[in-house]
XYZ file of C-alpha atoms in Angstrom:
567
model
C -64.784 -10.383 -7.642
C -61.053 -11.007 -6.550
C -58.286 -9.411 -9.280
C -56.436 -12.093 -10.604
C -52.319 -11.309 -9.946
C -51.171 -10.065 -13.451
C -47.460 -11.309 -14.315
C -44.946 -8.497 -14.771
C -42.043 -8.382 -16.530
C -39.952 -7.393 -13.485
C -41.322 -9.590 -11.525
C -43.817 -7.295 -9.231
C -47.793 -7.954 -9.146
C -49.512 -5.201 -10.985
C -52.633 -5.677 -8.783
C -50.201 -3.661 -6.367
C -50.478 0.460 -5.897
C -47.247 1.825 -7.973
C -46.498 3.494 -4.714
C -46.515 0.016 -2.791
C -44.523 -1.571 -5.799
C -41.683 1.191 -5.600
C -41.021 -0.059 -2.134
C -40.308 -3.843 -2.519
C -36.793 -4.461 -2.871
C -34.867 -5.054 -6.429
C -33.893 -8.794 -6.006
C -30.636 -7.949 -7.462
C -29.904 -5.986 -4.429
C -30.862 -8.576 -2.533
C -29.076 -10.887 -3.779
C -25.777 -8.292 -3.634
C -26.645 -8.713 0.088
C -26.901 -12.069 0.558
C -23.219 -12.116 -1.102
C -22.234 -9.671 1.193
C -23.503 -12.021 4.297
C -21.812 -15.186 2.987
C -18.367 -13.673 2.308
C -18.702 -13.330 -1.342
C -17.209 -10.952 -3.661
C -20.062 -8.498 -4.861
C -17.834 -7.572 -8.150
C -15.976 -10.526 -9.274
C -14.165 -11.051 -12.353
C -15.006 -13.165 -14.633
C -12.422 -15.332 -16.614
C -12.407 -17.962 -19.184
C -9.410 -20.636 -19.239
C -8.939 -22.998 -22.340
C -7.527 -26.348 -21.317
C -4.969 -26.868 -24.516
C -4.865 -30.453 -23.944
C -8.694 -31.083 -24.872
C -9.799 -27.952 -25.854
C -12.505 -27.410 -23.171
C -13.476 -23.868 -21.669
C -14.549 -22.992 -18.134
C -15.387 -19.753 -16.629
C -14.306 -18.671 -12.844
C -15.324 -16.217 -10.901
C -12.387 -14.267 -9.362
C -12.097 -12.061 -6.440
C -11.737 -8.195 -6.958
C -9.592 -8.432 -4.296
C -10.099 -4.604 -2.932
C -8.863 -3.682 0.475
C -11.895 -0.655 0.670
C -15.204 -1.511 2.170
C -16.777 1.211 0.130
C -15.849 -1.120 -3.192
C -16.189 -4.789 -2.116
C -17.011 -5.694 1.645
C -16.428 -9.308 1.676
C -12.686 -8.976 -0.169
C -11.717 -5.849 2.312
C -12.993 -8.086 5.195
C -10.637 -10.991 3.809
C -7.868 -8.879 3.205
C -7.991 -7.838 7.106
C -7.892 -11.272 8.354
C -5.157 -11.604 6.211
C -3.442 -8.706 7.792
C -4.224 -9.728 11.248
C -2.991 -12.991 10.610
C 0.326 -11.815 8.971
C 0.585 -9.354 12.438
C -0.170 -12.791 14.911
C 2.568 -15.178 13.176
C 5.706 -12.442 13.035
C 4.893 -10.627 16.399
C 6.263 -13.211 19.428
C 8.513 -15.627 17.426
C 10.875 -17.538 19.149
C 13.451 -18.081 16.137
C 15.183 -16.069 13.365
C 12.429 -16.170 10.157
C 14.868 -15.948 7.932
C 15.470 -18.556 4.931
C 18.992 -19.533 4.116
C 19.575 -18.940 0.166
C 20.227 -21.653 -2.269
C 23.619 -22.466 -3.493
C 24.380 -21.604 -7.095
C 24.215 -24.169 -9.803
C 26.903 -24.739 -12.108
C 24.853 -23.303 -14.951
C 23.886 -20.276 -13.071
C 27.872 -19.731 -12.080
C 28.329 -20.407 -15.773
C 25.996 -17.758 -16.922
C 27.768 -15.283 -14.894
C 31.407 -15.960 -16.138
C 29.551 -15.796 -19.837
C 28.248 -12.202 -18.902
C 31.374 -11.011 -17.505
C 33.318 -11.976 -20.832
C 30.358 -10.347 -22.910
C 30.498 -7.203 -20.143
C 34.571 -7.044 -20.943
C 34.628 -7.060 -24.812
C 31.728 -4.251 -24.832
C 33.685 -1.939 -22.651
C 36.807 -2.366 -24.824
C 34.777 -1.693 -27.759
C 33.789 1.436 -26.248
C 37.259 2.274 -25.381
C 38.314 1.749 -29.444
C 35.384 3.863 -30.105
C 33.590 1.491 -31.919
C 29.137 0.781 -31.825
C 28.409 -0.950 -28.582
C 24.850 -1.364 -29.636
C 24.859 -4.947 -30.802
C 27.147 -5.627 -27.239
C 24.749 -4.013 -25.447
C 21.250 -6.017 -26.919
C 23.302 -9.282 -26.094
C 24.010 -8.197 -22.663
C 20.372 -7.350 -21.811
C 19.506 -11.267 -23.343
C 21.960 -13.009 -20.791
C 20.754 -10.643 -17.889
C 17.449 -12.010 -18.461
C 18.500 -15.650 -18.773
C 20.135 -14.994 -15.651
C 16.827 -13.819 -13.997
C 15.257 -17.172 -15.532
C 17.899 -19.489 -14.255
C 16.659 -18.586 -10.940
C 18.510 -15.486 -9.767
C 17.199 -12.723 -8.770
C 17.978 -8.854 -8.774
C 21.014 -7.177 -11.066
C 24.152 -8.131 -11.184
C 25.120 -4.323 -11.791
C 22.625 -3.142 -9.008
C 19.345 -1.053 -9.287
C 20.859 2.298 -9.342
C 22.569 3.606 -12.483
C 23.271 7.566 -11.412
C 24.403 8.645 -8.239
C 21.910 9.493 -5.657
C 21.994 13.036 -4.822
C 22.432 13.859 -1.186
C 23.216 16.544 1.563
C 25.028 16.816 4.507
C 23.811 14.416 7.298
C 24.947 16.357 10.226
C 21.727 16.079 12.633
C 19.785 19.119 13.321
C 20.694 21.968 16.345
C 17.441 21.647 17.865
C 17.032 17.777 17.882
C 18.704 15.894 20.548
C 21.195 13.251 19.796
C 20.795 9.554 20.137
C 23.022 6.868 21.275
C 23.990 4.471 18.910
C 24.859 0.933 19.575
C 26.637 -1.824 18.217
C 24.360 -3.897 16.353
C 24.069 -7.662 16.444
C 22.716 -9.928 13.973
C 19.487 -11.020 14.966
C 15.911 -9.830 14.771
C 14.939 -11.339 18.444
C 14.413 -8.847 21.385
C 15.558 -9.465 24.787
C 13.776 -12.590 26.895
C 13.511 -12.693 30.516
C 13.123 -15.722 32.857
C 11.086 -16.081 36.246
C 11.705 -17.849 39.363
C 9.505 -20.499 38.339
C 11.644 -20.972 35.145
C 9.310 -19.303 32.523
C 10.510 -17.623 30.039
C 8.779 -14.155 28.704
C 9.305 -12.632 25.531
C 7.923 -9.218 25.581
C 7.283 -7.223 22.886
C 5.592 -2.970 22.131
C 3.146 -1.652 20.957
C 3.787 2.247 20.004
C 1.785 4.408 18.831
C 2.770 7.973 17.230
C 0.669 10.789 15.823
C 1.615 14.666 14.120
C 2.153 17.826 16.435
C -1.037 19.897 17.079
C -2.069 22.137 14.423
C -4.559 24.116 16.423
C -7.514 23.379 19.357
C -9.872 20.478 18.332
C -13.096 19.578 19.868
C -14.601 16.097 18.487
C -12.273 16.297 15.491
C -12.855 19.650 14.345
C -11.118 22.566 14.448
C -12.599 25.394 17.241
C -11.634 28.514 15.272
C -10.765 26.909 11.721
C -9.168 30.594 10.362
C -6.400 29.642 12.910
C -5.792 26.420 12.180
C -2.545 25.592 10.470
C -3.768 24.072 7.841
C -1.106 24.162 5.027
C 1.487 22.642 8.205
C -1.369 19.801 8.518
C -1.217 19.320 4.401
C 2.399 18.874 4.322
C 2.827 16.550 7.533
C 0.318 14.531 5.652
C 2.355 14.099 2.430
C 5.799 13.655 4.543
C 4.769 11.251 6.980
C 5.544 8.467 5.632
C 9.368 9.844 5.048
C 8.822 10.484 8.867
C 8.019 6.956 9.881
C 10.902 5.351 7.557
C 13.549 8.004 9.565
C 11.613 6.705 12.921
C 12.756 2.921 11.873
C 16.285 3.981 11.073
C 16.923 5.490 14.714
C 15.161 3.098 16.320
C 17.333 0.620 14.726
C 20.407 2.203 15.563
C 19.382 2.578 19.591
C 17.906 -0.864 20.020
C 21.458 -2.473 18.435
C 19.464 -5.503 16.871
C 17.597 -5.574 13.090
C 14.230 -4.062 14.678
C 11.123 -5.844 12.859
C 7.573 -4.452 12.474
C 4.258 -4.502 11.438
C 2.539 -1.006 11.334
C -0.665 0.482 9.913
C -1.389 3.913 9.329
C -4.920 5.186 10.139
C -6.840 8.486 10.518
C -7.282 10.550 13.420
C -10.868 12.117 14.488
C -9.032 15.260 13.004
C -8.651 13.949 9.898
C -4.697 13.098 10.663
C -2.971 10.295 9.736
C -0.847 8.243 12.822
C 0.639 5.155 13.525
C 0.076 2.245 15.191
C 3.170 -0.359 15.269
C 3.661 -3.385 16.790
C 7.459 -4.086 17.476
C 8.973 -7.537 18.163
C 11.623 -7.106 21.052
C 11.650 -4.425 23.966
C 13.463 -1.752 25.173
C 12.887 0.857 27.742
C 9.816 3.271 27.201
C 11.781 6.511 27.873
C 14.374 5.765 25.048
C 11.408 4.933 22.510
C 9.902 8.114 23.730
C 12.909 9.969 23.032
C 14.059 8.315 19.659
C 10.182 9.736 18.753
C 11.325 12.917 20.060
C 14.542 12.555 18.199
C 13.000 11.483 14.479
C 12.610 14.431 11.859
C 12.634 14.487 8.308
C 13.767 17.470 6.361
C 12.204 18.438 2.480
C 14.817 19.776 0.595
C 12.834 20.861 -2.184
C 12.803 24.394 -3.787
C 10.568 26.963 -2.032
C 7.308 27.703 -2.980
C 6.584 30.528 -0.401
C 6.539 32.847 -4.404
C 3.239 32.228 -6.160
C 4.811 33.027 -9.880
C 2.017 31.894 -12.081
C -1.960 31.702 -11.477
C -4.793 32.308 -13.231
C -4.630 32.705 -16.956
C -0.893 33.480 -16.744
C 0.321 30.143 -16.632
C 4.119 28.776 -18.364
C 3.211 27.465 -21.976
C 4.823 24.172 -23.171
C 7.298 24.373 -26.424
C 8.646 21.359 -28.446
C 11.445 23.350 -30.012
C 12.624 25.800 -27.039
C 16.572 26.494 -27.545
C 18.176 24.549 -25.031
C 22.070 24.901 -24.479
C 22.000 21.293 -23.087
C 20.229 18.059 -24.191
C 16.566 17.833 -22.774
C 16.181 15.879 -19.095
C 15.371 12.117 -19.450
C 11.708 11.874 -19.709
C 11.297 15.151 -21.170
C 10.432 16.483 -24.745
C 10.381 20.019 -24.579
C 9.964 22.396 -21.828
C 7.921 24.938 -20.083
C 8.542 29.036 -20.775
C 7.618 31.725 -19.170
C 4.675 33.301 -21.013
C 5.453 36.572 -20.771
C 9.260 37.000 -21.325
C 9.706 33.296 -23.130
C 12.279 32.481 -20.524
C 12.715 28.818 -20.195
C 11.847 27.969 -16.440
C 14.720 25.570 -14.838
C 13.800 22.186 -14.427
C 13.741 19.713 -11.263
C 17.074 19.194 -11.423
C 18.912 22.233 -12.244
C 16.440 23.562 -9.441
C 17.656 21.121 -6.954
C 21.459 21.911 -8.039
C 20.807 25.674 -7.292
C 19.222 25.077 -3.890
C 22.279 22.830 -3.563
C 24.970 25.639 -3.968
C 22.841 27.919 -1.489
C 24.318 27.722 1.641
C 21.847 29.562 3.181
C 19.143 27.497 1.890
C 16.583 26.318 4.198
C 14.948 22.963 3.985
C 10.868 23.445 2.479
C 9.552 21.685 5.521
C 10.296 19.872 8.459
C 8.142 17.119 9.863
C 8.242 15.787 13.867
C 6.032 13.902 15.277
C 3.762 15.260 18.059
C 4.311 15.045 21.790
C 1.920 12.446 22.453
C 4.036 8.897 22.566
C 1.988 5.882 23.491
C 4.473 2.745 24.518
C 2.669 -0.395 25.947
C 5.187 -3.577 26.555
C 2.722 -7.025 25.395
C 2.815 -10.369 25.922
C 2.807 -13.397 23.116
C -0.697 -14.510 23.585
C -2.352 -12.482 26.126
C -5.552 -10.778 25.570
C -3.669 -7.063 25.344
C -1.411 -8.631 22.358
C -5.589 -9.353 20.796
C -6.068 -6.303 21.426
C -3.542 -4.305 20.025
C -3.996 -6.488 16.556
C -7.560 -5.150 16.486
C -6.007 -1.756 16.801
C -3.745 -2.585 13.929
C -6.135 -3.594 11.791
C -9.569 -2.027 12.923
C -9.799 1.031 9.808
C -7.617 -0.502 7.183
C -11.149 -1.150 4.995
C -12.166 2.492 5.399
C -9.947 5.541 3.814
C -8.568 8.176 5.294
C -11.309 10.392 4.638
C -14.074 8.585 5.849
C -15.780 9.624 8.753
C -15.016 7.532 11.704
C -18.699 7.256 13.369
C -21.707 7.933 10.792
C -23.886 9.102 13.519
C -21.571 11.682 14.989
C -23.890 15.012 14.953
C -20.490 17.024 13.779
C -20.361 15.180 10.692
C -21.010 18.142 8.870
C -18.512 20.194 10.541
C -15.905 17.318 9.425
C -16.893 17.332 5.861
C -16.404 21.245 6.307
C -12.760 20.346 7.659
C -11.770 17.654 5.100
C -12.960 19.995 2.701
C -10.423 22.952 3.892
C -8.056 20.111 4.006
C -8.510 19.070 0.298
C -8.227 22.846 -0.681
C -4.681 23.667 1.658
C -3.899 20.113 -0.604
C -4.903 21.464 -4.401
C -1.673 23.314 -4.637
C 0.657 21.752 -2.477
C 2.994 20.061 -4.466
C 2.968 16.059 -3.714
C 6.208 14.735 -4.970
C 8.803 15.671 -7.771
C 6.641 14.897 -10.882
C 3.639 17.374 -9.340
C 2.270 19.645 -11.773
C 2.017 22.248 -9.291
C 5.096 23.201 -9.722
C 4.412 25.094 -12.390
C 3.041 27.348 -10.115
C 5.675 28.018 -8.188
C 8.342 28.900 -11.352
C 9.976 25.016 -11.348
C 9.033 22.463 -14.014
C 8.132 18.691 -13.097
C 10.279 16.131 -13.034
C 9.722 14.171 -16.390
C 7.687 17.370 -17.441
C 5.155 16.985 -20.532
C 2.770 18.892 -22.228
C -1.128 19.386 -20.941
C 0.388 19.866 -17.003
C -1.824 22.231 -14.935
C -1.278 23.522 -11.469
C -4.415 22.226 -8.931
C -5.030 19.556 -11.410
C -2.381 16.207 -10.517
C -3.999 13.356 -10.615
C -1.650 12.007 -7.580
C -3.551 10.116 -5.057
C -2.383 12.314 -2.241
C -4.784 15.119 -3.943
C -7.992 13.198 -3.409
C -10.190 13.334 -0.457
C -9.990 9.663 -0.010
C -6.463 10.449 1.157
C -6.250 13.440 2.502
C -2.024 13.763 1.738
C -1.096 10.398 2.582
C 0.009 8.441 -0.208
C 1.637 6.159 0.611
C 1.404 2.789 1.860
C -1.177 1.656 4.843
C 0.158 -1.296 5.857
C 3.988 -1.413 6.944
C 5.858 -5.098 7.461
C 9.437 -5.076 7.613
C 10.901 -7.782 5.513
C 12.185 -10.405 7.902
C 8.610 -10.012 10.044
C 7.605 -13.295 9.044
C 9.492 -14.265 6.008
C 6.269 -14.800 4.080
C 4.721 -12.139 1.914
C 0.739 -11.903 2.182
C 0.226 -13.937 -0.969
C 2.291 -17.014 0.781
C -0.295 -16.266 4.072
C -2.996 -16.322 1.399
C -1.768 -19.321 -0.174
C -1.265 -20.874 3.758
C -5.073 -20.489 4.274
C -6.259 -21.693 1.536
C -4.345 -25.005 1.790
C -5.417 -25.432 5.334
C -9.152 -25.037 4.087
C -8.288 -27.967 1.453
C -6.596 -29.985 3.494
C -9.845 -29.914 5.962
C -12.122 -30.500 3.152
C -9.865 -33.204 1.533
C -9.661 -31.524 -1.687
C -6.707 -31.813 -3.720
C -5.086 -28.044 -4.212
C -6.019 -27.827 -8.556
C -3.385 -24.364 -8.674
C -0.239 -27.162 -9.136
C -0.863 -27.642 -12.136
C 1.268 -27.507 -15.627
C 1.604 -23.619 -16.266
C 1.642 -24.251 -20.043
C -1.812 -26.520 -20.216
C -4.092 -23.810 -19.708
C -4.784 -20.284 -21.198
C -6.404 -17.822 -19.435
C -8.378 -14.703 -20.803
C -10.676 -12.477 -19.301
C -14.507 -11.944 -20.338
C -15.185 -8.506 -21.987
C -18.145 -6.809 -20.592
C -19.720 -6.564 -23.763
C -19.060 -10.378 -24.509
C -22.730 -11.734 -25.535
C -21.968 -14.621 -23.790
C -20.628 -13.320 -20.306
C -22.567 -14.657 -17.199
C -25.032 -12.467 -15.707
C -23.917 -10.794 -12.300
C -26.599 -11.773 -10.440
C -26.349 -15.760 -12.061
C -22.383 -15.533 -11.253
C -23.648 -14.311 -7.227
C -25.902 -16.880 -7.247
C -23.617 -19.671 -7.778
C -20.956 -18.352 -5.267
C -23.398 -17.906 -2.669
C -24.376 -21.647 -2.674
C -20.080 -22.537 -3.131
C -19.943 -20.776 -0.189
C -22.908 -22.289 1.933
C -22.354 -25.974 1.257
C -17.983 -25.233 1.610
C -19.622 -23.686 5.219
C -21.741 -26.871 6.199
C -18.850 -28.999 5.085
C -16.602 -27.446 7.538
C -19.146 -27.507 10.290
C -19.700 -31.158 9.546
C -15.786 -32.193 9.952
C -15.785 -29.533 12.760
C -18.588 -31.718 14.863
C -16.886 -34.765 14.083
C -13.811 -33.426 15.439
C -15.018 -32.326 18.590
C -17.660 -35.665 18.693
C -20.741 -34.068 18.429
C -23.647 -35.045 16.443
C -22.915 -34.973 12.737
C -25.556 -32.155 11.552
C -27.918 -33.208 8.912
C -26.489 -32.134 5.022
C -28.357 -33.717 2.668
C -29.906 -30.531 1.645
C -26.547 -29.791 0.404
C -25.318 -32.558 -2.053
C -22.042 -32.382 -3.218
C -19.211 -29.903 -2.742
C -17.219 -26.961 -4.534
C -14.749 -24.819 -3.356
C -15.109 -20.863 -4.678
C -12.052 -19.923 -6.809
């Protein structure tokens, strides 16, 4: 007698051994993967928009738009091309990519004579004493009517205090660098052959951190030697580093420098810097600005460990202050064993300022190893050094660069050593840590802990760095990503002859996003489903115009009736 298949619930046959039945796949995670192998998001967001002219709803499917691979494959993989296609267009142009500004209007000219009347009867009420309150409320109204006429920025600038500073004068033991007059143009130098052709060369550089002890395969030989805490706080500086590197390199070249650079992770666990340069100069002078660049942390010391343990400063709402409480600040910290009040960022900075024996906390350079390589626009090098550029922005700087390597164990060792040099290291002004070193935060508040900030720069994911991993100069292209974003997709429309539905009246629709515990919220796996077949008849589409194009035999789509393109 044959066992008839009994239907399940989940969908298995119960005729099956439990132990065969445990190893057939979930479909959910199979359709995850076919999601993944059609380029769609694997966690979109779901979003309702109400059409206010006749009241009907329709739910879309957006993008999570992460740049990890770890969270969302196909949106990291997009948001590469992206990048690599941002690096292509701004790397070997030919003209200045730089928009000319509109003229003012007469009503924007207008607005600012209005504000500067407003801005001229406030300050004389403040010189007669009087409330400026009411002066002050209509002030902030026309600055933002100025914004919405189509101005941008502050007409009083960004910064309202004075920035705090220290002498410039360039360390003894860094060599000086010329400095040249600087033209107005972001074009490098062009050279012309026999034959008439003209070459436009451009660099690729490419600059890591100083050694911090022998490495074999990324890991540390003898790791009680290793200079770790110098390796934590080149990680949290280098981005200072690479901003000073710009500035120099700037001043030597004599022309507004443009660049797109990425930072990525070493085998050591490292961070360094690729960056491709528009323009060329001599390798020896980029070799010695590199040399040349170092940043100096003037923050107060922490080589004195004051507090640890269960001595730790207390927090106090009503601690006798002699002057008015720092901005961002509603009490302060005290020592817990003499109820001194421990000086805050500032008045620590101010002392360290009057020390003129003071010493700067830390001073980055980068390492000796300088890699300069002159490219040309469209050769297979300038390929190349894109895929360099853009080959580990989807993984973080913590991941381990080969999965089979057979020292992956001694790596997670090392990025754990790294993580602990990091725990106490303070990260930036606003750093609870130090607390531990006598010094309260910037912006200090109550419930701050040494070894517990929640800064990025803490977490093994980033090893120190915190800052940005991608680096475009603003003039490399003239376009933000969004407007390269926006590019592609309207080449993709204009291919499918769609018309592009985002011009559209901003006040006609309304927009809200679907609560997870909405009732009626689309399943995940329905929401896959229906991107996944978007996405394959968008794809035959495509091929279909691209046969026609290139007069080949129009491929056979009637399996796929009709046509969408994913939102």
């Amino acid at each position: 007698m044959t066992d008839t298949p009994i239907p399940s619930p989940n969908g298995a046959d119960r005729t099956l051994p439990r132990l065969v039945r445990d190893t057939l796949p979930l479909a959910l995670d199979v359709a995850i993967e076919v999601a993944k192998n059609n380029g769609v998001c694997i966690r979109p967001i779901e979003l309702r928009r109400l059409d206010t002219h006749t009241g009907m709803t329709e739910s879309f499917n957006i993008p999570c738009g992460a740049t990890q691979e770890a969270k969302c494959p196909p949106c990291a993989n997009r948001n590469r091309q992206l990048r690599r296609a941002q690096c292509r267009e701004g790397w070997h142009l030919d003209h200045e990519p730089v928009a000319e500004r509109n003229p003012s209007t007469e009503d924007q000219r207008w607005l600012i004579e209005f504000r500067a009347d407003v801005q001229a009867k406030r300050d004389e009420a403040e010189r007669d004493g009087d409330d400026t309150l009411d002066w002050d409320e209509a002030i902030a109204g026309i600055d933002a009517e100025i914004n919405a006429a189509g101005m941008r920025g502050n007409i009083l600038g960004g910064r309202s205090t004075p920035k705090r500073s220290r002498s410039t004068r360039r360390r003894q033991d860094a060599p000086d660098l010329p400095k040249r007059a600087k033209q107005d143009t972001t074009l490098g130098r062009t050279f012309i052959a026999s034959d008439g052709k003209v070459y436009r060369p451009s660099l690729f550089v490419t600059l890591t951190l100083p050694s911090y002890g022998r490495v074999r395969n990324g890991v540390p030989v003898n790791p009680s030697t290793y200079d770790y805490a110098a390796a934590a706080r080149d990680a949290l500086h280098f981005s200072k580093l690479v901003d000073r590197f710009v500035q120099n390199l700037r001043r030597v070249a004599g022309y507004d420098v443009q660049y797109f650079a990425s930072v990525e992770p070493q085998k050591r666990l490292a961070p360094h810097l690729h960056m491709a340069i528009r323009g060329t100069m001599p390798r020896a002078e980029v070799k010695a600005i590199a040399a040349a660049t170092y940043h100096q942390v003037w923050w107060p010391s922490v080589d004195e460990v004051r507090f640890t343990g269960d001595h730790l400063p207390v927090w106090s709402e009503r601690a006798e202050r002699a002057e008015p409480y720092p901005d961002g600040q509603a009490g302060d910290y005290l020592d817990p064993a003499t109820g001194e009040l421990l000086p805050t960022w500032d008045e620590a900075l101010d002392q360290l300022g009057t020390d003129e024996t003071a010493e700067p906390l830390h001073v980055i350079r980068f390492g000796t190893q300088v890699d300069v390589q002159g490219v040309l626009a469209g050769s297979p090098d300038a390929d190349q050094c894109i895929g360099y550029l853009s080959k580990y922005l989807t993984k973080s700087l913590g991941d381990p660069l080969d999965p089979e390597d057979p020292d992956n164990h001694a790596r997670r060792d090392h990025a754990t050593r790294m993580v602990e040099a990091l725990r106490y290291e303070p990260c930036s002004p606003t750093c609870p840590n130090w607390l531990r070193y006598g010094v309260q935060p910037k912006g200090a508040k109550a419930g701050m802990l040494p070894g517990r900030c929640k800064g990025k720069a803490h977490k093994a994911e980033h090893l120190g760095y915190a800052g940005r991993r991608v680096l475009v100069s603003r003039k490399w292209s003239n376009k933000t990503l969004r407007e390269h974003k926006q590019d592609r997709r309207a080449w993709v429309l204009d291919m499918l002859g769609l018309p592009d539905e985002t011009v559209t009246d901003p006040h006609r629709y309304v927009w809200r996003p679907v609560s997870s515990k909405d009732p009626n919220r689309t399943p995940l796996a329905k929401r896959l489903l229906r991107e996944v077949a978007n996405r394959q008849r968008t794809r035959a589409r495509l091929i279909e115009l691209q046969a026609r194009a290139d007069g080949l035999p129009v491929p056979d789509l009637s399996a796929t009736p009709g046509l969408e393109v994913a939102a």
